[in-house]
Structure formats: C-alpha cells, structure tokens
Short mmCIF file of C-alpha atoms and ligand atoms in Angstrom, two decimals:
data_model
loop_
_atom_site.label_atom_id
_atom_site.label_comp_id
_atom_site.label_asym_id
_atom_site.label_seq_id
_atom_site.Cartn_x
_atom_site.Cartn_y
_atom_site.Cartn_z
CA MET W 1 114.24 68.80 150.91
CA THR W 2 115.54 72.33 150.73
CA VAL W 3 117.60 72.91 147.64
CA VAL W 4 121.08 74.25 148.35
CA THR W 5 123.20 75.38 145.41
CA ARG W 6 126.54 77.09 145.39
CA PHE W 7 128.91 79.00 143.21
CA ALA W 8 132.51 78.07 143.88
CA PRO W 9 134.81 80.25 141.80
CA SER W 10 138.58 80.16 141.95
CA PRO W 11 139.80 83.73 142.12
CA THR W 12 141.67 84.39 138.91
CA GLY W 13 141.47 88.16 138.70
CA TYR W 14 137.97 88.62 137.38
CA LEU W 15 134.55 87.03 137.28
CA HIS W 16 134.64 85.08 134.04
CA ILE W 17 131.59 85.44 131.84
CA GLY W 18 131.12 81.66 131.98
CA GLY W 19 131.40 81.75 135.76
CA ALA W 20 128.81 84.52 135.84
CA ARG W 21 126.42 82.31 133.91
CA THR W 22 127.12 79.39 136.28
CA ALA W 23 126.42 81.69 139.22
CA LEU W 24 123.20 82.87 137.58
CA PHE W 25 121.93 79.33 137.00
CA ASN W 26 122.70 78.35 140.60
CA TRP W 27 121.09 81.51 141.89
CA LEU W 28 117.99 81.06 139.75
CA TYR W 29 117.56 77.47 140.75
CA ALA W 30 117.83 78.33 144.43
CA ARG W 31 115.39 81.23 144.08
CA HIS W 32 113.03 79.11 141.95
CA THR W 33 112.87 76.38 144.56
CA GLY W 34 112.92 78.66 147.61
CA GLY W 35 116.28 77.17 148.52
CA LYS W 36 119.65 78.66 149.28
CA PHE W 37 122.45 79.94 147.08
CA LEU W 38 125.88 79.81 148.70
CA LEU W 39 129.16 81.35 147.71
CA ARG W 40 132.49 79.68 148.31
CA ILE W 41 135.76 81.14 147.18
CA GLU W 42 138.14 78.36 146.18
CA ASP W 43 141.21 80.18 147.27
CA THR W 44 143.53 77.31 148.07
CA ASP W 45 146.00 78.41 145.40
CA ARG W 46 147.63 81.01 147.60
CA ALA W 47 149.71 82.54 144.86
CA ARG W 48 146.72 83.43 142.71
CA SER W 49 144.21 84.18 145.42
CA THR W 50 144.92 87.81 146.08
CA GLU W 51 142.48 90.09 147.81
CA ASP W 52 141.97 91.91 144.53
CA ALA W 53 141.06 88.70 142.76
CA VAL W 54 138.49 87.86 145.42
CA ARG W 55 137.12 91.39 145.36
CA ALA W 56 136.66 91.21 141.58
CA ILE W 57 134.41 88.18 141.99
CA LEU W 58 132.35 89.67 144.79
CA GLU W 59 131.96 92.92 142.88
CA GLY W 60 130.99 91.11 139.70
CA LEU W 61 128.29 89.15 141.52
CA LYS W 62 127.03 92.25 143.28
CA TRP W 63 126.88 94.15 140.03
CA LEU W 64 124.84 91.32 138.51
CA GLU W 65 122.64 91.51 141.60
CA LEU W 66 123.12 87.83 142.38
CA ASP W 67 122.89 87.86 146.15
CA TRP W 68 124.15 84.87 148.08
CA ASP W 69 122.84 83.50 151.35
CA GLY W 70 125.08 83.80 154.37
CA ASP W 71 128.72 84.82 154.23
CA ALA W 72 131.08 83.93 151.43
CA VAL W 73 133.19 81.00 152.62
CA SER W 74 136.93 80.78 152.12
CA GLN W 75 137.97 77.25 151.19
CA PHE W 76 141.48 77.87 152.43
CA GLU W 77 140.25 78.69 155.91
CA ARG W 78 138.61 75.28 156.12
CA LYS W 79 141.82 73.34 155.58
CA ASP W 80 141.85 71.86 159.10
CA ARG W 81 138.40 70.43 158.56
CA HIS W 82 139.53 68.92 155.25
CA ALA W 83 142.49 67.27 157.00
CA GLU W 84 140.21 65.97 159.73
CA VAL W 85 138.05 64.20 157.14
CA ALA W 86 141.12 62.65 155.51
CA ARG W 87 142.17 61.25 158.86
CA GLN W 88 138.66 60.02 159.49
CA MET W 89 138.81 58.08 156.23
CA LEU W 90 142.11 56.65 157.36
CA GLU W 91 140.54 55.42 160.58
CA MET W 92 137.60 53.97 158.68
CA GLY W 93 139.99 52.01 156.48
CA ARG W 94 138.87 53.95 153.40
CA ALA W 95 142.20 55.68 152.95
CA TYR W 96 145.84 54.89 153.59
CA TYR W 97 149.26 56.41 153.97
CA CYS W 98 151.43 56.28 150.90
CA TYR W 99 155.19 56.75 151.30
CA CYS W 100 156.20 56.87 147.65
CA THR W 101 159.04 59.21 146.84
CA PRO W 102 158.66 61.67 143.95
CA GLU W 103 161.13 59.54 141.96
CA GLU W 104 159.03 56.41 142.42
CA LEU W 105 155.93 58.27 141.31
CA GLU W 106 157.69 59.65 138.27
CA GLU W 107 158.82 56.15 137.35
CA MET W 108 155.23 54.83 137.73
CA ARG W 109 153.87 57.58 135.55
CA ALA W 110 156.45 56.94 132.86
CA ARG W 111 155.72 53.21 132.89
CA ALA W 112 151.94 53.73 132.73
CA LYS W 113 152.43 56.10 129.83
CA ALA W 114 154.69 53.67 127.97
CA GLU W 115 152.15 50.88 128.44
CA GLY W 116 149.28 53.14 127.42
CA ARG W 117 147.53 52.82 130.78
CA PRO W 118 145.51 55.78 132.00
CA VAL W 119 146.24 55.17 135.65
CA GLY W 120 149.23 56.82 137.25
CA TYR W 121 149.56 55.39 140.73
CA ASP W 122 149.75 51.62 141.09
CA GLY W 123 148.41 51.31 144.63
CA ARG W 124 151.62 49.92 146.05
CA TRP W 125 150.97 51.20 149.60
CA ARG W 126 147.34 50.25 149.60
CA ASP W 127 147.75 47.10 151.61
CA ARG W 128 151.29 47.49 152.76
CA ASP W 129 152.12 47.62 156.44
CA PRO W 130 153.03 51.19 157.43
CA ALA W 131 155.75 49.62 159.58
CA GLU W 132 157.64 49.20 156.33
CA ALA W 133 157.61 52.96 155.82
CA PRO W 134 160.99 54.30 154.77
CA ALA W 135 162.58 56.62 157.30
CA GLY W 136 162.30 60.32 156.67
CA VAL W 137 159.54 60.18 154.05
CA LYS W 138 156.45 62.13 154.98
CA PRO W 139 153.41 60.24 153.69
CA VAL W 140 150.42 61.48 151.76
CA ILE W 141 146.94 60.12 152.43
CA ARG W 142 145.31 58.37 149.50
CA LEU W 143 141.78 57.21 148.96
CA LYS W 144 141.24 53.45 148.80
CA ALA W 145 139.21 53.69 145.65
CA PRO W 146 137.14 50.79 144.34
CA LEU W 147 139.19 48.60 142.03
CA THR W 148 136.34 47.14 140.05
CA GLY W 149 132.92 48.16 138.81
CA GLU W 150 132.02 51.54 137.50
CA SER W 151 131.17 54.96 138.84
CA VAL W 152 127.91 56.25 137.47
CA ILE W 153 126.57 59.76 137.56
CA HIS W 154 123.01 60.64 136.63
CA ASP W 155 123.76 64.12 135.50
CA LEU W 156 120.76 66.41 135.18
CA VAL W 157 122.15 67.86 131.96
CA GLN W 158 124.44 65.19 130.53
CA GLY W 159 122.25 62.20 131.39
CA GLU W 160 123.88 59.01 132.60
CA VAL W 161 127.65 59.13 132.42
CA LYS W 162 129.95 56.45 133.73
CA VAL W 163 133.55 55.53 134.04
CA ASP W 164 135.25 52.21 134.64
CA ASN W 165 136.77 52.38 138.12
CA ARG W 166 139.98 50.90 136.78
CA GLN W 167 140.50 54.24 135.08
CA LEU W 168 140.71 56.05 138.40
CA ASP W 169 143.73 55.57 140.61
CA ASP W 170 143.88 56.08 144.36
CA MET W 171 143.87 59.84 144.48
CA ILE W 172 145.71 61.86 147.05
CA LEU W 173 143.45 63.42 149.67
CA LEU W 174 146.01 65.03 151.93
CA ARG W 175 149.46 66.05 150.76
CA SER W 176 152.58 65.26 152.77
CA ASP W 177 152.64 68.85 154.05
CA GLY W 178 149.16 68.31 155.50
CA THR W 179 147.32 70.43 152.92
CA PRO W 180 144.17 69.01 151.34
CA THR W 181 143.83 68.39 147.63
CA TYR W 182 141.21 70.19 145.62
CA MET W 183 139.04 67.05 145.26
CA LEU W 184 138.83 66.53 149.00
CA ALA W 185 138.22 70.20 149.77
CA VAL W 186 135.33 70.51 147.30
CA VAL W 187 133.56 67.43 148.62
CA VAL W 188 133.97 68.29 152.30
CA ASP W 189 132.85 71.86 151.73
CA ASP W 190 129.82 70.86 149.69
CA HIS W 191 128.84 68.19 152.18
CA ASP W 192 129.23 70.40 155.24
CA ALA W 193 127.21 73.16 153.61
CA GLY W 194 124.42 70.71 152.75
CA VAL W 195 124.75 71.35 149.02
CA THR W 196 122.09 69.35 147.19
CA HIS W 197 122.77 70.47 143.61
CA VAL W 198 126.14 71.06 142.03
CA ILE W 199 125.61 73.10 138.87
CA ARG W 200 128.93 73.91 137.20
CA GLY W 201 130.88 73.85 133.95
CA ASP W 202 131.27 70.50 132.22
CA ASP W 203 135.03 70.88 132.47
CA HIS W 204 134.43 69.47 135.97
CA LEU W 205 132.57 66.37 134.83
CA ASN W 206 135.63 64.14 135.20
CA ASN W 207 136.17 65.46 138.70
CA ALA W 208 132.66 64.40 139.61
CA PHE W 209 133.59 60.71 139.36
CA ARG W 210 136.43 61.12 141.79
CA GLN W 211 134.41 63.37 144.06
CA ARG W 212 131.69 60.80 144.12
CA GLN W 213 134.16 58.21 145.40
CA ILE W 214 134.96 60.46 148.35
CA TYR W 215 131.26 60.87 149.19
CA GLU W 216 130.85 57.13 149.09
CA ALA W 217 133.88 56.46 151.21
CA MET W 218 132.45 58.78 153.86
CA GLY W 219 128.94 57.37 153.52
CA TRP W 220 127.62 60.81 152.61
CA ASP W 221 124.75 61.59 150.25
CA VAL W 222 126.01 62.44 146.78
CA PRO W 223 124.53 65.70 145.46
CA GLN W 224 122.74 65.95 142.16
CA TYR W 225 125.05 67.06 139.40
CA ALA W 226 124.31 69.33 136.48
CA HIS W 227 127.35 69.90 134.27
CA ILE W 228 126.65 72.67 131.84
CA PRO W 229 128.41 72.97 128.50
CA LEU W 230 130.96 75.75 128.34
CA ILE W 231 130.34 78.92 126.39
CA HIS W 232 131.93 79.06 122.96
CA GLY W 233 132.85 82.02 120.81
CA PRO W 234 130.81 82.98 117.74
CA ASP W 235 133.13 80.76 115.63
CA GLY W 236 132.39 77.69 117.74
CA ALA W 237 135.81 77.54 119.40
CA LYS W 238 136.08 77.61 123.18
CA LEU W 239 135.58 81.17 124.38
CA SER W 240 138.89 82.96 124.71
CA LYS W 241 140.27 86.46 124.86
CA ARG W 242 140.44 86.80 121.12
CA HIS W 243 136.62 86.61 121.00
CA GLY W 244 136.30 89.66 123.23
CA ALA W 245 136.06 90.45 126.90
CA LEU W 246 136.03 87.55 129.34
CA GLY W 247 135.58 89.36 132.64
CA ILE W 248 132.11 90.53 133.62
CA GLU W 249 133.43 93.94 134.70
CA ALA W 250 134.29 94.68 131.08
CA TYR W 251 130.60 94.31 130.20
CA ARG W 252 129.69 96.65 133.02
CA ASP W 253 132.21 99.15 131.68
CA MET W 254 130.82 98.80 128.16
CA GLY W 255 127.50 99.97 129.56
CA TYR W 256 125.29 96.89 129.67
CA LEU W 257 122.60 96.94 132.33
CA PRO W 258 122.82 94.12 134.89
CA ALA W 259 119.28 92.99 134.07
CA ALA W 260 120.11 92.82 130.36
CA MET W 261 123.25 90.86 131.12
CA ARG W 262 121.30 88.41 133.27
CA ASN W 263 118.76 87.95 130.52
CA TYR W 264 121.45 87.40 127.93
CA LEU W 265 123.42 84.96 130.10
CA LEU W 266 120.25 83.07 130.92
CA ARG W 267 119.57 82.52 127.25
CA LEU W 268 123.10 81.24 126.75
CA GLY W 269 122.28 77.65 127.36
CA TRP W 270 118.79 77.82 128.80
CA GLY W 271 115.62 78.44 126.90
CA HIS W 272 111.92 78.83 127.26
CA GLY W 273 110.57 78.32 123.79
CA ASP W 274 111.90 81.00 121.48
CA THR W 275 111.44 83.84 123.91
CA ASP W 276 114.51 86.03 124.01
CA ILE W 277 113.38 88.55 126.55
CA ILE W 278 112.77 87.00 129.92
CA SER W 279 112.68 89.23 132.97
CA THR W 280 114.47 88.05 136.08
CA GLU W 281 111.11 87.71 137.79
CA ASP W 282 109.88 85.37 135.08
CA ALA W 283 113.18 83.55 135.00
CA ILE W 284 112.84 82.76 138.70
CA LYS W 285 109.37 81.37 138.02
CA LEU W 286 110.39 79.36 134.97
CA PHE W 287 113.96 78.23 135.51
CA ASP W 288 114.64 74.57 135.81
CA VAL W 289 117.88 72.65 135.47
CA SER W 290 116.21 70.28 133.04
CA GLY W 291 115.93 73.15 130.55
CA ILE W 292 119.69 73.57 130.25
CA GLY W 293 120.90 72.60 126.79
CA ARG W 294 123.47 69.90 126.16
CA SER W 295 125.36 71.61 123.40
CA PRO W 296 127.67 74.55 123.94
CA ALA W 297 126.07 77.95 123.62
CA ARG W 298 127.78 80.50 121.41
CA MET W 299 128.47 84.00 122.51
CA ASP W 300 126.64 86.31 120.14
CA PHE W 301 127.54 89.96 120.59
CA THR W 302 124.88 91.19 118.19
CA LYS W 303 122.25 89.41 120.22
CA LEU W 304 123.66 90.85 123.42
CA ASP W 305 123.36 94.35 121.94
CA HIS W 306 119.83 93.62 120.83
CA VAL W 307 118.78 92.43 124.28
CA SER W 308 120.60 95.33 125.87
CA GLY W 309 118.83 97.86 123.66
CA ILE W 310 115.47 96.47 124.72
CA TYR W 311 116.38 96.79 128.40
CA ILE W 312 117.57 100.36 127.86
CA ARG W 313 114.28 101.28 126.24
CA GLN W 314 112.34 99.67 129.06
CA ALA W 315 114.33 101.34 131.81
CA ALA W 316 112.95 104.39 133.61
CA ASP W 317 114.35 107.72 132.41
CA LYS W 318 115.48 108.70 135.88
CA GLU W 319 117.36 105.46 136.33
CA LEU W 320 119.07 105.83 132.96
CA ALA W 321 120.03 109.43 133.63
CA GLY W 322 121.51 108.30 136.95
CA HIS W 323 123.47 105.53 135.24
CA ILE W 324 125.04 107.78 132.62
CA MET W 325 125.83 110.76 134.83
CA SER W 326 129.39 109.92 135.70
CA ARG W 327 130.11 108.80 132.14
CA VAL W 328 128.83 112.13 130.83
CA GLU W 329 130.77 114.08 133.45
CA THR W 330 133.97 112.33 132.52
CA GLU W 331 133.38 113.01 128.84
CA VAL W 332 132.47 116.69 129.12
CA GLY W 333 134.98 117.32 131.90
CA THR W 334 132.68 119.13 134.34
CA LYS W 335 130.34 118.22 137.17
CA LEU W 336 126.71 118.43 136.19
CA THR W 337 124.41 120.92 137.84
CA LEU W 338 121.02 119.83 139.13
CA ALA W 339 119.39 121.52 136.15
CA GLN W 340 121.65 119.59 133.79
CA ARG W 341 120.76 116.33 135.49
CA ASP W 342 117.11 117.14 135.01
CA LEU W 343 117.83 117.97 131.40
CA LEU W 344 119.44 114.56 130.85
CA GLU W 345 116.44 112.83 132.35
CA ALA W 346 114.01 114.87 130.27
CA ALA W 347 116.01 114.03 127.13
CA MET W 348 115.93 110.26 127.71
CA PRO W 349 112.80 109.48 125.68
CA GLY W 350 114.46 110.99 122.59
CA LEU W 351 117.82 109.33 123.23
CA LYS W 352 117.11 105.84 124.47
CA ASP W 353 115.50 104.58 121.30
CA ARG W 354 118.79 104.44 119.48
CA ALA W 355 121.09 103.31 122.28
CA LYS W 356 122.29 99.75 122.71
CA THR W 357 124.30 100.43 125.84
CA LEU W 358 124.67 103.05 128.53
CA ASN W 359 127.87 104.12 126.80
CA ASP W 360 125.93 104.81 123.58
CA LEU W 361 123.42 106.71 125.61
CA ALA W 362 126.03 108.78 127.42
CA GLU W 363 127.81 109.55 124.18
CA ALA W 364 124.59 110.66 122.54
CA ALA W 365 123.61 112.79 125.56
CA CYS W 366 126.86 114.71 126.03
CA PHE W 367 126.04 117.48 123.56
CA LEU W 368 123.15 118.58 125.77
CA VAL W 369 125.41 119.59 128.63
CA ARG W 370 128.70 120.45 126.97
CA PRO W 371 130.11 123.89 127.65
CA LEU W 372 130.21 126.07 124.52
CA PRO W 373 131.73 126.16 122.00
CA LEU W 374 130.59 122.69 121.01
CA PRO W 375 132.90 120.45 119.05
CA PHE W 376 131.53 120.08 115.49
CA ASN W 377 131.88 117.12 113.21
CA ASP W 378 132.73 117.78 109.53
CA LYS W 379 129.19 117.44 108.25
CA ALA W 380 127.86 119.77 110.92
CA GLN W 381 130.52 122.30 110.05
CA SER W 382 129.46 122.47 106.43
CA LEU W 383 125.79 122.55 107.40
CA VAL W 384 126.50 125.62 109.49
CA ARG W 385 128.72 127.20 106.84
CA GLU W 386 126.11 126.77 104.15
CA GLY W 387 123.21 127.56 106.44
CA ARG W 388 124.25 130.83 108.01
CA GLU W 389 121.32 132.67 106.51
CA VAL W 390 118.87 130.08 107.73
CA LEU W 391 120.43 130.23 111.19
CA ALA W 392 120.06 134.01 111.24
CA ALA W 393 116.38 133.55 110.42
CA TRP W 394 116.15 131.01 113.21
CA GLN W 395 117.47 133.54 115.68
CA HIS W 396 114.38 135.66 115.12
CA LEU W 397 112.02 132.72 115.11
CA ILE W 398 113.44 131.33 118.33
CA ALA W 399 113.24 134.70 120.02
CA ALA W 400 109.61 135.04 118.95
CA ALA W 401 108.31 131.47 119.35
CA GLU W 402 105.39 131.43 121.72
CA PRO W 403 105.06 129.10 123.48
CA PHE W 404 108.65 127.87 123.25
CA SER W 405 107.70 124.30 122.42
CA ALA W 406 108.70 121.64 119.91
CA ALA W 407 105.34 121.97 118.17
CA ALA W 408 105.59 125.75 117.85
CA LEU W 409 109.14 125.49 116.50
CA GLU W 410 108.11 122.92 113.96
CA GLU W 411 105.39 125.27 112.85
CA SER W 412 107.95 128.07 112.46
CA ALA W 413 110.21 125.75 110.48
CA ARG W 414 107.44 125.00 108.00
CA ALA W 415 106.70 128.67 107.56
CA LEU W 416 110.39 129.43 107.05
CA ALA W 417 110.77 126.66 104.47
CA GLU W 418 107.79 127.94 102.57
CA GLN W 419 108.98 131.51 102.68
CA LYS W 420 112.45 130.56 101.42
CA GLN W 421 111.11 127.99 99.01
CA ILE W 422 113.37 125.29 100.42
CA LYS W 423 112.80 121.89 101.94
CA LEU W 424 112.06 121.42 105.59
CA GLY W 425 115.36 119.51 105.92
CA ALA W 426 117.31 122.52 104.68
CA VAL W 427 115.75 124.52 107.49
CA ALA W 428 116.10 121.92 110.20
CA GLN W 429 119.59 120.60 109.46
CA PRO W 430 121.55 123.81 110.12
CA LEU W 431 119.63 124.14 113.38
CA ARG W 432 120.49 120.55 114.26
CA ALA W 433 124.15 121.20 113.51
CA ALA W 434 124.16 124.40 115.59
CA LEU W 435 122.48 122.82 118.60
CA SER W 436 124.24 119.47 118.62
CA GLY W 437 127.51 119.88 116.73
CA SER W 438 126.45 116.90 114.66
CA ASN W 439 124.34 116.03 111.65
CA VAL W 440 122.45 113.41 113.70
CA SER W 441 120.60 114.00 116.93
CA PRO W 442 117.27 113.27 118.57
CA PRO W 443 114.32 115.21 117.04
CA ILE W 444 115.78 118.70 116.87
CA PHE W 445 112.74 120.78 117.85
CA GLU W 446 112.45 118.65 120.94
CA VAL W 447 116.11 119.24 121.62
CA ALA W 448 115.59 122.99 121.33
CA ALA W 449 112.62 122.82 123.67
CA LEU W 450 114.70 120.87 126.18
CA LEU W 451 117.63 123.26 125.99
CA GLY W 452 115.31 126.25 126.44
CA ARG W 453 115.17 129.50 124.57
CA ASP W 454 118.31 131.11 126.03
CA GLU W 455 120.63 128.18 125.52
CA THR W 456 119.25 127.57 122.03
CA LEU W 457 119.99 131.17 121.10
CA ARG W 458 123.47 130.97 122.61
CA ARG W 459 124.24 127.88 120.55
CA ILE W 460 123.01 129.44 117.31
CA GLU W 461 125.04 132.53 117.96
CA ALA W 462 128.15 130.48 118.68
CA ALA W 463 127.64 128.49 115.48
CA ILE W 464 127.25 131.59 113.36
CA ALA W 465 130.39 133.05 114.90
CA MET W 466 132.33 129.90 114.03
CA ASN W 467 134.93 130.25 111.28
N1 LIG D 501 136.58 76.35 141.51
C1 LIG D 501 136.11 75.73 140.33
C2 LIG D 501 136.23 76.70 139.16
O1 LIG D 501 136.34 77.90 139.39
C3 LIG D 501 134.68 75.25 140.43
C4 LIG D 501 134.57 74.03 141.25
C5 LIG D 501 133.18 73.50 141.40
O2 LIG D 501 132.21 74.18 141.02
O3 LIG D 501 133.06 72.41 141.92
O4 LIG D 501 136.24 76.27 138.04
#
C-alpha cells in the first residue's frame, strides 16, 4: 500500500503555526514511507477564501520547503462531485431528502436542548414518503446514520475512541441550495485522492466519527486517523495571539531559517529520545506517527531561539550572507556593492556565533557596510571621547602594520598597551568604538582586517573628528 497523506488547510489569511506543524508531520510521513503528500485548499467558505489567503498558505509551505505532490486541489471546484456522491447515497438508500423548514429545525433544537439531549435533528423525514413533501420547500439530503451501536476509531495517536451512535444525528450532506457540507466534501475528497492517513489537529476528532459514517455508507475504506494534540502557549492555554505570532510568515520575518523552524516544529509533539537537533534528512528516516505525543506541546520561544542559533551556526557563510543582504540593505539604506557582499560573507564566522536569528545577524553586520559617519551608541561615544590619544596612536600603527592582519594588529595593541602602561582593553575598546560605533562587536582586530587598512583609517579619523 502506498501511503497518501494530505494537508487540508482552510484559508484564513495565513499559515497557522499549528497548521504548519500538521503539514510537516504529513509531509514527513509521506517522505518516510515513500508515499505521497497532497495539498487541498478547503476553500468552500467563499467569503474567507480570498486569493491572498490561499497565497499565504502556499507561500508559507514553500518557505518551509514542504513540497506537495501534484497540484494543489481546490475543494470548492469539486462541489459537483460532492453533490454526485450525495445523490448516489440517496439512490443506495443510505441518505434521504428532508423537507424540514428552518422553524421546525429551530423548534427541534430547542426541545432537544430543554430535554438535555445532544441530538438536534429527530429523523422525522427518514422513513417518510417524499410524496408528503410540502410544496415549495427545497429539501436537503441527510445521511441515514446508524441508530444503534457505536462508532469506533482506532486513532494512531489517541488510541481507541468511540461514540454512541445515538449521539450523532442524521447529518446534512447536501444543502437545499445544492452545496455540499464540509463533512461530505472532506470525505469525498480524501477518498477520491486515495488518502490512506489523515493526520490533523485533534479539534477534528469529533468530525472523524461523522466522516466515518459517510465512508461506511458508501462502502469505502476508512483511512487511518492520527489526531494530534493542538499546540499550547507557554502558560498551557490554547495557543492564541497573546502568546505571540500565529502565522508562519511572522517567523520568516523574524529571521528564523526554514530548516530551524522545521526542526522546532517537529519537536513540538514528536520526539526521538531527548535529541533536540534533528536534521530534516534524519527526520525523514526516523519519523513515525506512533511517535507523536498524546499531550499538547507547549510553544517555547526560548527553545526556538536556541534551535535557531544552532542552525545559524551550522549554515554556510555564503548562504547566511545571502539571507541577510536585503535586511542589511534596508537598514543601511543603500544597495550593497559586490565588495560589500564579500565583506559580509567574510565576516560571518565572527558574527554568527552570537546570532539567534537572521535578524540578529543582519543587525550585527550592518556596521560593516554603513556609510560614514557611523551612528554611535552612548558607551562608544565616551570610549572615543576618552580614547582620542589612543586612537591617534592607532592611526600610526594601522598605517604601519605589516602585514595588515588581525595577528599583526593584536601584536601592535600589546606593544601600545605596554608603552602607555595601560590594559589591553583600554587600547582595544576605543578602536572597537571607532570601527563599529558600539562597545560590543566581533573580535575587533579581525574586524579591522576585514575592513582593510583604508577603511579602518577612515573610520578612526571620523571618530576623532566627532564632537
Ligand atoms: N480544513 C481543516 C482545517 O483547516 C482541516 C480539515 C482536515 O484536515 O480534515 O482545520
């Protein structure tokens, strides 16, 4: 059997972080088993399903590098097929026309509520002769659901879950305007696509019982279900806006690498021992639905930063420089020259150790390519003010350093400190301030070597000239 999984998001304006994890699990399981991963956009709510909302999902998945097999399917475009199946059930005697008016239904609901019964519809048209249909009422099609027994699901995550069939009323399959209900559409689409495994949020567990009834009515194979617990916030409450960003694009904009995000999302609810860092390659080898936890995972932003920092350090310098280019350009307000791009790349080893995100990295790299005069922070200003004499000495040392390398400059710094009878820090800090505009930077002699002799001298001169 070839495994076929799918991700079936409803377009709501962004790819929700929980949806992204669902997509990842489906994708991993398909790739692990050599199966297929399908994408279906559940766009039957026409008011919400704008092109922008659909695009946000596709872009989110592409950014996460979760590629789907075949074309993305629009659920809405399959509405005729959904209706066809409803009529087929009618012919098979597994569904029936119901002519209840909205008032009748309201009355039934109120009565059920007053009597504390869970079931809304009382099945009054189930066995009634359609000849009795009131004139002018357009019927809906309802499923003739089993009245006794129980519906059981052997969920791959939740274990065996069941519901008494008396709890489930005869659901509507096709509305009076001929449009399918969500339950029908999902089942028909999954069946037609040959979906073997439905991995989704456990907020859909209750739907699974009803969906199962439709499969059975049609005599179709029921897929395997894996309902995964939703993601909670750090405080244990269901994840919501107040916990932080919900859309995946916000994480992209904060500067997390897609691979880091995949790793983090994987660990939200799936584990392989205590290992935190699992490459996508390993994840494909190791992932199994049976490893998905049964309790809700908590979003942990500190952990995300930790994982992200590790991926930044592992990434190739060229790749990182490429990633931060446009961020740096926006910040410094100019296009970078080829030489400046090379400079960024060459500076990566000194910068990436401290960065948790690409945004951190870009922020820390800007000083290298900023046009002069550099902006100075307060501490750097006083370092320059109090270190003018040292900076003047540096001008000579820089001009004379041969070769112009970090090691040679460090040597000069030691000699200068000795000569002036001051600490190495008192020699290095004014230089750091002059070259970076800050009191913190990557190793400063390396910075000078990267900037080159001319630019280093220009920066010292500009700092000395500062009021
Ligand atoms: N469209 C549903 C959602 O976005 C998912 C339905 C399913 O996976 O069956 O929550």
